[in-house]
Amino acid sequence: MKKQYRLVVLTFMGLALLSPACNFPASTTTPDTETAFVETSSPSPDASGTSSPVYVPTASPIIIEPVLASIAITSPGSSAEGVSQLVSPITVTGEAEFPFEGTLSLMLTGEDGSNLAQATTQVDGEYGGRGPFSTELTFSVDHDQPGRISAYTLSMRDGGLIFLNSVPVLLLSTGSSSIQSAGSDIAPVQFISPIMGETISGGTLVIHGVANQAFENTLNLAVCGAGGSGEPNLLCGTADNILESGLALEVEPADSNGQMTFSYVYHFFFTAETPVRIAVYSISPRDGGIEWLSSVEVTLRP
């Protein structure tokens, strides 16, 4: 299948970020089977105009052991029977890897992506482990509408998103709540390459992994630099800290877990060793907000 990039216009509506609280994403798992990569015949230009070939797996389907999501919302949930129907106030519970200072951020958005409620809560645990969290969100809507509850952590270095997980809900103006069982607690993205903390040299970084299903089988990617001081940006903290963003990755169905494989090649040109964070995420077709995001931090060396 021919691979091509498509420009995606990102809309982040009404997300007033709280003071940065960071967490490191779940560890990646080494694939059980090796995967070869071949360059496609139709490379696509990257943001700087340099040809960026896409590498696709040519071996048998990738099989990796799933890992727990850095943040999992356990209630309210969604299931095959539908989403939770909620009236205010609502209690959000879940489990997360212990973040920086134990602080986790939560947000409730409405049908147009507007921010209806937000809060911070403490994860009950200690560094290096996981623990439960619980908090209450109060909202007001004048008509029934779809919404989304998001839980996320921010980078202490650049202020951008490290990890975000969410659950779709239906917000009711009146009535009583109907809570569905929780969904999957498996990480929405697992990086096969690069791995957390890896140092890459030579000017070419192959980004490869598996991810949950996304709208039109399209994932999005951002490469964030070491930090900036410009216009605030949800993904990388500030706009001048974005090294690459807005390019869609065409993806393929993967193994029996129902996830998709993705691949992208980033060409870098640095004169000094530079820490970067690579974020892969899914955009909601309804409101343009982020449904889930996971990132990995590496160092690029000239």
mmCIF file of C-alpha atoms in Angstrom:
data_model
loop_
_atom_site.group_PDB
_atom_site.id
_atom_site.type_symbol
_atom_site.label_atom_id
_atom_site.label_comp_id
_atom_site.label_asym_id
_atom_site.label_seq_id
_atom_site.Cartn_x
_atom_site.Cartn_y
_atom_site.Cartn_z
ATOM 1 C CA MET A 1 0.000 0.000 0.000
ATOM 2 C CA LYS A 2 1.323 3.405 -0.911
ATOM 3 C CA LYS A 3 2.115 5.526 2.123
ATOM 4 C CA GLN A 4 1.552 9.257 2.182
ATOM 5 C CA TYR A 5 1.418 12.050 4.706
ATOM 6 C CA ARG A 6 -1.635 14.297 5.053
ATOM 7 C CA LEU A 7 -1.580 17.666 6.743
ATOM 8 C CA VAL A 8 -3.843 17.772 9.778
ATOM 9 C CA VAL A 9 -5.012 21.084 11.210
ATOM 10 C CA LEU A 10 -5.033 20.675 14.962
ATOM 11 C CA THR A 11 -7.698 22.434 17.016
ATOM 12 C CA PHE A 12 -7.312 22.533 20.757
ATOM 13 C CA MET A 13 -10.381 24.242 22.153
ATOM 14 C CA GLY A 14 -10.520 25.743 25.599
ATOM 15 C CA LEU A 15 -7.811 23.627 27.263
ATOM 16 C CA ALA A 16 -6.540 25.809 30.107
ATOM 17 C CA LEU A 17 -3.611 23.755 31.354
ATOM 18 C CA LEU A 18 -2.910 23.558 35.028
ATOM 19 C CA SER A 19 0.530 23.997 36.583
ATOM 20 C CA PRO A 20 2.854 21.379 35.078
ATOM 21 C CA ALA A 21 2.894 17.984 36.735
ATOM 22 C CA CYS A 22 4.843 15.372 34.878
ATOM 23 C CA ASN A 23 4.922 11.625 34.630
ATOM 24 C CA PHE A 24 6.890 9.215 32.521
ATOM 25 C CA PRO A 25 4.960 7.008 30.130
ATOM 26 C CA ALA A 26 4.739 3.259 30.506
ATOM 27 C CA SER A 27 7.851 1.319 29.549
ATOM 28 C CA THR A 28 7.966 -0.106 26.055
ATOM 29 C CA THR A 29 8.223 -3.836 25.458
ATOM 30 C CA THR A 30 10.648 -5.526 23.098
ATOM 31 C CA PRO A 31 8.832 -7.228 20.208
ATOM 32 C CA ASP A 32 8.656 -11.012 20.253
ATOM 33 C CA THR A 33 9.379 -11.151 16.536
ATOM 34 C CA GLU A 34 11.899 -9.136 14.600
ATOM 35 C CA THR A 35 10.577 -6.785 11.947
ATOM 36 C CA ALA A 36 12.383 -5.747 8.794
ATOM 37 C CA PHE A 37 11.879 -2.303 7.279
ATOM 38 C CA VAL A 38 11.890 -1.293 3.633
ATOM 39 C CA GLU A 39 11.684 2.189 2.162
ATOM 40 C CA THR A 40 8.584 2.807 0.091
ATOM 41 C CA SER A 41 8.876 3.973 -3.488
ATOM 42 C CA SER A 42 7.096 7.265 -2.842
ATOM 43 C CA PRO A 43 8.842 9.231 -0.085
ATOM 44 C CA SER A 44 6.973 12.277 1.216
ATOM 45 C CA PRO A 45 8.417 15.679 2.115
ATOM 46 C CA ASP A 46 8.702 16.507 5.800
ATOM 47 C CA ALA A 47 8.000 19.908 7.367
ATOM 48 C CA SER A 48 11.391 21.251 6.340
ATOM 49 C CA GLY A 49 11.022 20.113 2.732
ATOM 50 C CA THR A 50 13.369 17.149 3.157
ATOM 51 C CA SER A 51 12.181 13.851 1.752
ATOM 52 C CA SER A 52 11.037 11.600 4.614
ATOM 53 C CA PRO A 53 10.541 8.002 3.494
ATOM 54 C CA VAL A 54 8.046 5.922 5.425
ATOM 55 C CA TYR A 55 9.253 2.547 6.633
ATOM 56 C CA VAL A 56 6.718 -0.236 6.843
ATOM 57 C CA PRO A 57 7.045 -3.697 8.396
ATOM 58 C CA THR A 58 7.600 -6.507 5.904
ATOM 59 C CA ALA A 59 7.798 -9.433 8.332
ATOM 60 C CA SER A 60 4.905 -11.245 9.947
ATOM 61 C CA PRO A 61 2.504 -9.187 12.085
ATOM 62 C CA ILE A 62 4.084 -7.595 15.133
ATOM 63 C CA ILE A 63 3.274 -9.355 18.364
ATOM 64 C CA ILE A 64 4.189 -7.588 21.576
ATOM 65 C CA GLU A 65 2.976 -8.048 25.091
ATOM 66 C CA PRO A 66 0.567 -5.233 26.006
ATOM 67 C CA VAL A 67 1.458 -3.019 28.968
ATOM 68 C CA LEU A 68 -0.730 -1.048 31.339
ATOM 69 C CA ALA A 69 -1.580 2.524 30.406
ATOM 70 C CA SER A 70 0.268 5.199 32.367
ATOM 71 C CA ILE A 71 -3.208 6.501 33.287
ATOM 72 C CA ALA A 72 -6.378 4.399 33.217
ATOM 73 C CA ILE A 73 -9.826 5.833 33.984
ATOM 74 C CA THR A 74 -11.865 3.082 35.617
ATOM 75 C CA SER A 75 -15.100 5.012 36.251
ATOM 76 C CA PRO A 76 -17.092 6.343 34.538
ATOM 77 C CA GLY A 77 -16.388 4.033 31.634
ATOM 78 C CA SER A 78 -17.713 3.024 28.258
ATOM 79 C CA SER A 79 -18.533 -0.385 26.830
ATOM 80 C CA ALA A 80 -20.137 -2.101 23.875
ATOM 81 C CA GLU A 81 -23.485 -1.195 25.446
ATOM 82 C CA GLY A 82 -22.683 2.517 25.255
ATOM 83 C CA VAL A 83 -21.154 5.358 27.227
ATOM 84 C CA SER A 84 -21.857 6.472 30.771
ATOM 85 C CA GLN A 85 -24.660 9.041 31.083
ATOM 86 C CA LEU A 86 -23.790 11.633 33.692
ATOM 87 C CA VAL A 87 -25.387 14.408 35.691
ATOM 88 C CA SER A 88 -23.336 16.775 37.842
ATOM 89 C CA PRO A 89 -21.417 16.197 40.036
ATOM 90 C CA ILE A 90 -19.457 13.147 38.881
ATOM 91 C CA THR A 91 -16.737 11.129 40.594
ATOM 92 C CA VAL A 92 -13.821 10.066 38.423
ATOM 93 C CA THR A 93 -11.673 7.163 39.594
ATOM 94 C CA GLY A 94 -8.744 5.332 38.079
ATOM 95 C CA GLU A 95 -5.188 4.121 38.430
ATOM 96 C CA ALA A 96 -1.953 5.751 37.298
ATOM 97 C CA GLU A 97 1.792 5.525 37.440
ATOM 98 C CA PHE A 98 2.944 7.822 40.216
ATOM 99 C CA PRO A 99 3.519 11.239 38.555
ATOM 100 C CA PHE A 100 5.762 14.130 39.587
ATOM 101 C CA GLU A 101 4.801 15.112 43.141
ATOM 102 C CA GLY A 102 1.906 12.651 42.844
ATOM 103 C CA THR A 103 -0.259 15.204 41.020
ATOM 104 C CA LEU A 104 -2.590 14.228 38.175
ATOM 105 C CA SER A 105 -4.696 16.647 36.101
ATOM 106 C CA LEU A 106 -8.266 15.990 34.931
ATOM 107 C CA MET A 107 -10.587 17.824 32.591
ATOM 108 C CA LEU A 108 -14.160 17.534 31.307
ATOM 109 C CA THR A 109 -14.925 18.894 27.822
ATOM 110 C CA GLY A 110 -18.290 19.364 26.103
ATOM 111 C CA GLU A 111 -19.570 18.651 22.614
ATOM 112 C CA ASP A 112 -17.564 21.482 21.023
ATOM 113 C CA GLY A 113 -14.389 20.763 22.987
ATOM 114 C CA SER A 114 -14.963 23.604 25.450
ATOM 115 C CA ASN A 115 -13.631 23.169 28.968
ATOM 116 C CA LEU A 116 -16.528 22.481 31.372
ATOM 117 C CA ALA A 117 -14.539 21.474 34.452
ATOM 118 C CA GLN A 118 -11.002 20.699 35.530
ATOM 119 C CA ALA A 119 -9.216 19.633 38.666
ATOM 120 C CA THR A 120 -6.047 18.116 40.043
ATOM 121 C CA THR A 121 -5.884 15.082 42.298
ATOM 122 C CA GLN A 122 -3.249 13.039 44.088
ATOM 123 C CA VAL A 123 -2.289 9.523 43.082
ATOM 124 C CA ASP A 124 -2.050 7.320 46.151
ATOM 125 C CA GLY A 125 1.330 5.655 45.803
ATOM 126 C CA GLU A 126 5.038 6.268 45.610
ATOM 127 C CA TYR A 127 7.683 6.889 42.970
ATOM 128 C CA GLY A 128 8.232 3.935 40.680
ATOM 129 C CA GLY A 129 4.832 2.400 41.367
ATOM 130 C CA ARG A 130 1.161 2.723 40.498
ATOM 131 C CA GLY A 131 -1.729 3.839 42.624
ATOM 132 C CA PRO A 132 -5.417 4.770 42.581
ATOM 133 C CA PHE A 133 -6.851 8.259 42.199
ATOM 134 C CA SER A 134 -10.282 9.792 42.695
ATOM 135 C CA THR A 135 -11.740 13.272 42.311
ATOM 136 C CA GLU A 136 -15.051 15.030 41.747
ATOM 137 C CA LEU A 137 -15.953 17.206 38.769
ATOM 138 C CA THR A 138 -18.877 19.634 38.766
ATOM 139 C CA PHE A 139 -20.359 20.872 35.489
ATOM 140 C CA SER A 140 -23.395 22.621 34.055
ATOM 141 C CA VAL A 141 -24.978 22.058 30.609
ATOM 142 C CA ASP A 142 -28.283 23.395 29.254
ATOM 143 C CA HIS A 143 -28.905 20.383 27.007
ATOM 144 C CA ASP A 144 -27.774 16.778 26.733
ATOM 145 C CA GLN A 145 -24.523 16.472 24.806
ATOM 146 C CA PRO A 146 -21.517 14.218 24.215
ATOM 147 C CA GLY A 147 -18.450 14.951 26.310
ATOM 148 C CA ARG A 148 -15.065 13.557 27.237
ATOM 149 C CA ILE A 149 -13.255 13.066 30.541
ATOM 150 C CA SER A 150 -9.471 13.322 30.182
ATOM 151 C CA ALA A 151 -6.711 12.571 32.680
ATOM 152 C CA TYR A 152 -3.204 13.718 31.824
ATOM 153 C CA THR A 153 0.303 14.569 32.957
ATOM 154 C CA LEU A 154 2.558 17.390 31.771
ATOM 155 C CA SER A 155 6.292 17.608 31.200
ATOM 156 C CA MET A 156 8.194 19.440 33.925
ATOM 157 C CA ARG A 157 10.805 20.370 31.298
ATOM 158 C CA ASP A 158 8.659 21.880 28.532
ATOM 159 C CA GLY A 159 5.068 21.934 29.865
ATOM 160 C CA GLY A 160 3.643 19.801 27.044
ATOM 161 C CA LEU A 161 1.602 16.627 27.334
ATOM 162 C CA ILE A 162 3.471 13.495 28.382
ATOM 163 C CA PHE A 163 0.474 11.195 28.572
ATOM 164 C CA LEU A 164 -3.276 11.597 28.169
ATOM 165 C CA ASN A 165 -6.091 9.091 28.353
ATOM 166 C CA SER A 166 -9.810 9.792 28.053
ATOM 167 C CA VAL A 167 -13.253 8.234 28.081
ATOM 168 C CA PRO A 168 -16.299 9.395 26.076
ATOM 169 C CA VAL A 169 -19.450 10.195 28.090
ATOM 170 C CA LEU A 170 -22.916 11.667 27.633
ATOM 171 C CA LEU A 171 -23.585 14.770 29.742
ATOM 172 C CA LEU A 172 -27.168 15.213 30.903
ATOM 173 C CA SER A 173 -28.787 18.507 31.891
ATOM 174 C CA THR A 174 -31.287 16.692 34.155
ATOM 175 C CA GLY A 175 -32.086 13.182 35.325
ATOM 176 C CA SER A 176 -29.841 10.614 36.957
ATOM 177 C CA SER A 177 -26.494 9.074 36.101
ATOM 178 C CA SER A 178 -26.068 5.673 34.479
ATOM 179 C CA ILE A 179 -22.500 4.383 34.814
ATOM 180 C CA GLN A 180 -21.063 1.874 32.355
ATOM 181 C CA SER A 181 -18.228 -0.481 33.233
ATOM 182 C CA ALA A 182 -14.674 0.619 32.592
ATOM 183 C CA GLY A 183 -12.963 0.069 29.278
ATOM 184 C CA SER A 184 -9.452 -1.169 28.545
ATOM 185 C CA ASP A 185 -6.531 -0.299 30.817
ATOM 186 C CA ILE A 186 -3.980 -1.206 28.132
ATOM 187 C CA ALA A 187 -1.604 1.515 26.903
ATOM 188 C CA PRO A 188 -3.011 3.154 23.746
ATOM 189 C CA VAL A 189 0.500 3.483 22.265
ATOM 190 C CA GLN A 190 3.524 1.232 22.625
ATOM 191 C CA PHE A 191 6.791 2.384 21.107
ATOM 192 C CA ILE A 192 8.992 -0.312 19.588
ATOM 193 C CA SER A 193 11.565 2.229 18.499
ATOM 194 C CA PRO A 194 12.933 4.368 19.909
ATOM 195 C CA ILE A 195 12.843 3.203 23.519
ATOM 196 C CA MET A 196 12.736 5.512 26.523
ATOM 197 C CA GLY A 197 16.108 7.133 27.245
ATOM 198 C CA GLU A 198 17.758 5.951 24.030
ATOM 199 C CA THR A 199 20.451 8.044 22.346
ATOM 200 C CA ILE A 200 20.256 8.185 18.539
ATOM 201 C CA SER A 201 22.921 9.545 16.237
ATOM 202 C CA GLY A 202 23.396 9.743 12.493
ATOM 203 C CA GLY A 203 20.612 12.140 11.568
ATOM 204 C CA THR A 204 17.797 9.613 11.111
ATOM 205 C CA LEU A 205 15.288 8.523 13.731
ATOM 206 C CA VAL A 206 12.846 5.713 12.894
ATOM 207 C CA ILE A 207 9.674 6.007 14.995
ATOM 208 C CA HIS A 208 7.775 2.737 15.067
ATOM 209 C CA GLY A 209 5.187 1.042 17.267
ATOM 210 C CA VAL A 210 1.618 -0.125 17.704
ATOM 211 C CA ALA A 211 -1.415 1.914 18.729
ATOM 212 C CA ASN A 212 -5.158 1.715 19.277
ATOM 213 C CA GLN A 213 -7.546 2.194 16.399
ATOM 214 C CA ALA A 214 -7.966 5.835 15.366
ATOM 215 C CA PHE A 215 -10.394 7.732 13.159
ATOM 216 C CA GLU A 216 -9.740 6.895 9.485
ATOM 217 C CA ASN A 217 -6.728 4.830 10.625
ATOM 218 C CA THR A 218 -4.765 8.044 11.051
ATOM 219 C CA LEU A 219 -2.442 8.867 13.914
ATOM 220 C CA ASN A 220 -0.652 12.147 14.567
ATOM 221 C CA LEU A 221 2.882 12.865 15.680
ATOM 222 C CA ALA A 222 4.810 15.721 17.246
ATOM 223 C CA VAL A 223 8.512 16.019 17.999
ATOM 224 C CA CYS A 224 9.205 18.435 20.868
ATOM 225 C CA GLY A 225 12.566 20.049 21.565
ATOM 226 C CA ALA A 226 14.325 20.882 24.801
ATOM 227 C CA GLY A 227 12.036 23.780 25.754
ATOM 228 C CA GLY A 228 11.003 27.212 24.541
ATOM 229 C CA SER A 229 9.485 30.517 25.604
ATOM 230 C CA GLY A 230 7.007 31.365 22.863
ATOM 231 C CA GLU A 231 3.240 31.043 22.414
ATOM 232 C CA PRO A 232 1.738 28.285 24.637
ATOM 233 C CA ASN A 233 1.230 24.983 22.864
ATOM 234 C CA LEU A 234 -0.554 21.917 24.178
ATOM 235 C CA LEU A 235 1.755 19.333 22.656
ATOM 236 C CA CYS A 236 5.205 20.800 23.236
ATOM 237 C CA GLY A 237 4.665 23.501 25.848
ATOM 238 C CA THR A 238 5.434 26.396 23.502
ATOM 239 C CA ALA A 239 5.051 26.852 19.751
ATOM 240 C CA ASP A 240 8.757 27.525 19.222
ATOM 241 C CA ASN A 241 9.536 24.163 20.812
ATOM 242 C CA ILE A 242 7.832 22.193 18.030
ATOM 243 C CA LEU A 243 10.381 20.526 15.803
ATOM 244 C CA GLU A 244 7.763 18.675 13.760
ATOM 245 C CA SER A 245 3.980 18.537 14.087
ATOM 246 C CA GLY A 246 0.766 18.102 12.141
ATOM 247 C CA LEU A 247 1.869 15.334 9.810
ATOM 248 C CA ALA A 248 -0.468 12.353 9.775
ATOM 249 C CA LEU A 249 0.849 8.811 9.726
ATOM 250 C CA GLU A 250 -0.938 6.283 7.568
ATOM 251 C CA VAL A 251 -1.140 3.073 9.545
ATOM 252 C CA GLU A 252 -1.908 -0.594 8.986
ATOM 253 C CA PRO A 253 -3.962 -3.142 10.946
ATOM 254 C CA ALA A 254 -1.690 -5.122 13.229
ATOM 255 C CA ASP A 255 -2.149 -8.323 15.203
ATOM 256 C CA SER A 256 -5.041 -10.029 16.942
ATOM 257 C CA ASN A 257 -5.010 -7.389 19.690
ATOM 258 C CA GLY A 258 -6.798 -5.089 17.238
ATOM 259 C CA GLN A 259 -4.116 -2.413 17.301
ATOM 260 C CA MET A 260 -2.398 -0.774 14.338
ATOM 261 C CA THR A 261 1.251 -0.479 13.422
ATOM 262 C CA PHE A 262 2.720 2.932 12.617
ATOM 263 C CA SER A 263 6.047 4.092 11.245
ATOM 264 C CA TYR A 264 7.623 7.461 10.564
ATOM 265 C CA VAL A 265 11.126 8.661 9.769
ATOM 266 C CA TYR A 266 12.352 11.935 11.253
ATOM 267 C CA HIS A 267 15.528 13.473 9.828
ATOM 268 C CA PHE A 268 17.310 15.712 12.300
ATOM 269 C CA PHE A 269 20.181 18.159 11.975
ATOM 270 C CA PHE A 270 21.640 19.304 15.295
ATOM 271 C CA THR A 271 25.063 20.663 16.135
ATOM 272 C CA ALA A 272 24.860 19.564 19.765
ATOM 273 C CA GLU A 273 23.319 16.737 21.736
ATOM 274 C CA THR A 274 19.608 17.540 22.108
ATOM 275 C CA PRO A 275 16.894 15.930 24.272
ATOM 276 C CA VAL A 276 13.545 15.540 22.481
ATOM 277 C CA ARG A 277 10.149 14.073 23.254
ATOM 278 C CA ILE A 278 8.159 12.184 20.604
ATOM 279 C CA ALA A 279 4.373 12.185 21.053
ATOM 280 C CA VAL A 280 1.928 9.989 19.124
ATOM 281 C CA TYR A 281 -1.748 10.781 19.553
ATOM 282 C CA SER A 282 -5.300 10.477 18.224
ATOM 283 C CA ILE A 283 -7.558 13.413 17.334
ATOM 284 C CA SER A 284 -11.345 13.361 17.908
ATOM 285 C CA PRO A 285 -13.291 13.881 14.651
ATOM 286 C CA ARG A 286 -16.087 15.492 16.700
ATOM 287 C CA ASP A 287 -14.289 18.376 18.378
ATOM 288 C CA GLY A 288 -10.622 18.241 17.327
ATOM 289 C CA GLY A 289 -9.452 17.446 20.853
ATOM 290 C CA ILE A 290 -6.932 14.794 21.831
ATOM 291 C CA GLU A 291 -8.453 11.411 22.695
ATOM 292 C CA TRP A 292 -5.212 9.820 23.853
ATOM 293 C CA LEU A 293 -1.498 10.549 23.688
ATOM 294 C CA SER A 294 1.696 8.823 24.697
ATOM 295 C CA SER A 295 5.268 10.034 24.411
ATOM 296 C CA VAL A 296 8.828 8.818 24.736
ATOM 297 C CA GLU A 297 11.922 10.879 25.596
ATOM 298 C CA VAL A 298 15.213 10.315 23.764
ATOM 299 C CA THR A 299 18.436 12.158 23.022
ATOM 300 C CA LEU A 300 19.512 13.035 19.471
ATOM 301 C CA ARG A 301 23.244 13.264 18.878
ATOM 302 C CA PRO A 302 24.921 14.852 15.810
#
